[in-house]
Short mmCIF file of C-alpha atoms in Angstrom, two decimals:
data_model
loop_
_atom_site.label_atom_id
_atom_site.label_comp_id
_atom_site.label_asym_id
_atom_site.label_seq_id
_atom_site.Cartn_x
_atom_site.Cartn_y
_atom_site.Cartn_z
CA UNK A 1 0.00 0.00 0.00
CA UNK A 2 0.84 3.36 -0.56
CA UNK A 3 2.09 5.32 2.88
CA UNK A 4 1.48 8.56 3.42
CA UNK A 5 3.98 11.61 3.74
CA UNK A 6 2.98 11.53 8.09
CA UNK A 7 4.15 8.09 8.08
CA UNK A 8 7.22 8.22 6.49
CA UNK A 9 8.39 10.90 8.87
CA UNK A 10 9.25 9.50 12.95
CA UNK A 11 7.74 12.01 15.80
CA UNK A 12 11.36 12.57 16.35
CA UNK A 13 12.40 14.09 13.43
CA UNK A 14 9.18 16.07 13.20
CA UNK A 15 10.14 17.39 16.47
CA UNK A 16 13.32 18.75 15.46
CA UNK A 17 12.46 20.48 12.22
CA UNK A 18 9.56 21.92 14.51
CA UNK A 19 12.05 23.39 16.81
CA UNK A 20 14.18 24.60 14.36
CA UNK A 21 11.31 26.34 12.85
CA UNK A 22 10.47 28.29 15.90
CA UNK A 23 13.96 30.19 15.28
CA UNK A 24 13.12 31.25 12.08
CA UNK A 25 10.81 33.49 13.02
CA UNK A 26 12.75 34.78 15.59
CA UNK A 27 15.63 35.84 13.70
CA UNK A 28 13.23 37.57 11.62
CA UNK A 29 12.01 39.38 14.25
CA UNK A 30 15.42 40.64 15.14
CA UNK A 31 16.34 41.45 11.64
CA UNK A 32 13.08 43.63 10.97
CA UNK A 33 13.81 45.27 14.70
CA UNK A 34 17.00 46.05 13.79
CA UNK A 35 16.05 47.74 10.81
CA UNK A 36 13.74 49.55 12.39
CA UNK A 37 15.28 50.78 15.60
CA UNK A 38 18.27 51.53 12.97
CA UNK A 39 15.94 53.82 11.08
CA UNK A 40 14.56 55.37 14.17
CA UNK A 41 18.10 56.59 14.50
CA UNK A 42 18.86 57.77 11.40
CA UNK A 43 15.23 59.97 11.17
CA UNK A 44 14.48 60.13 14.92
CA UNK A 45 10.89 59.37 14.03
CA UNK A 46 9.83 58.31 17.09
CA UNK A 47 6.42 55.69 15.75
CA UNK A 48 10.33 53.58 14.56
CA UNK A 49 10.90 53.07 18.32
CA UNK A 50 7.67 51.31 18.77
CA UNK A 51 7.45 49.14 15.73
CA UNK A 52 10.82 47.77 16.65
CA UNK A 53 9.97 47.35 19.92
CA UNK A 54 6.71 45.61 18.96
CA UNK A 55 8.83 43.15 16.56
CA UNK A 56 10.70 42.88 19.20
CA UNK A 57 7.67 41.61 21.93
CA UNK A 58 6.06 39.98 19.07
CA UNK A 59 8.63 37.42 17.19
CA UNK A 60 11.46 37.41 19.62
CA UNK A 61 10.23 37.46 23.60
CA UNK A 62 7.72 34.18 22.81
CA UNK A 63 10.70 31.48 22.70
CA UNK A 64 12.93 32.44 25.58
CA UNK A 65 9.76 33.47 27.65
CA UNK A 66 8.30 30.04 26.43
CA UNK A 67 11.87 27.87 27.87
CA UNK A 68 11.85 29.34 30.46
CA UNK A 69 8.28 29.17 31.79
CA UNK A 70 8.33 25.46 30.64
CA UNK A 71 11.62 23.94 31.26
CA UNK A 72 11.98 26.30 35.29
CA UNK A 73 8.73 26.83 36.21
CA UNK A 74 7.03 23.27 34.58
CA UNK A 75 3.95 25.40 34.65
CA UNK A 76 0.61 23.87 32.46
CA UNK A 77 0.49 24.25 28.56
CA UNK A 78 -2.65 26.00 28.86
CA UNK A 79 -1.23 28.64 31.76
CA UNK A 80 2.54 28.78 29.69
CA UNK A 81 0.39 29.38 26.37
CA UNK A 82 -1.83 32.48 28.60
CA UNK A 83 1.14 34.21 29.70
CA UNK A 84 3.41 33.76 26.24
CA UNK A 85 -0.04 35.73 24.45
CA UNK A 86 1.12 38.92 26.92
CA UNK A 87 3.83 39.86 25.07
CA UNK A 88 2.40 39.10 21.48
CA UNK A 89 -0.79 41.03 22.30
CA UNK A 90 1.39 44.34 24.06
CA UNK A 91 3.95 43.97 20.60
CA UNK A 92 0.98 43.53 18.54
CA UNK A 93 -0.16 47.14 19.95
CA UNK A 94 2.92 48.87 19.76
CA UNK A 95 3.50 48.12 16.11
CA UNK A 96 -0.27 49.64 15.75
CA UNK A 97 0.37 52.56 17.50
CA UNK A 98 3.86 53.58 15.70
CA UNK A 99 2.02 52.89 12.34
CA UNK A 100 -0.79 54.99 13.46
CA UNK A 101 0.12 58.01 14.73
CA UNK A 102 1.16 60.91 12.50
CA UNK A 103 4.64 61.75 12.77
CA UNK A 104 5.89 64.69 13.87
CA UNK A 105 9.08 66.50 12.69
#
């Protein structure tokens, strides 16, 4: 019979690429708050500041804040999931609010 592309792959291995995927995203998140904390220098327009701070919250905080809560404080997925949303949902706003208020020079 014919297998399909789930059985071909061991939980192991789907593990792994799953983990490794979780840093992609997070290195994108640095890279885009780099570039815009960088601009925020360059023009001093201060809506920069939050959208890189909001990448920031959004794509980086989740993993470390994730470990941590997991591996030190073996708290509940449903409680470590809660408290991981915190940062996404304050990033989430901050990227809002620099793209939505006029700037000022």
């Amino acid at each position: 019979m014919l297998d399909t592309p789930l059985q071909l792959i061991d939980l192991e291995t789907l593990r792994t690429v799953r983990q490794v995927s979780e840093l992609i995203p997070m290195i994108l998140g640095l890279a885009i708050s780099y570039l815009a904390y960088t601009a925020y220098r360059q023009n001093r327009s201060r809506p920069m500041l939050y959208v890189a701070a909001g990448f920031v919250l959004v794509l980086f905080v989740q993993l470390p804040l994730s470990l941590i809560l997991l591996y030190l404080l073996e708290l509940p997925t449903p409680v470590l999931n809660s408290i991981v949303q915190i940062p996404e949902f304050i990033g989430l706003g901050l990227i809002l609010y620099g793209l939505w208020v006029p700037r000022r020079d």
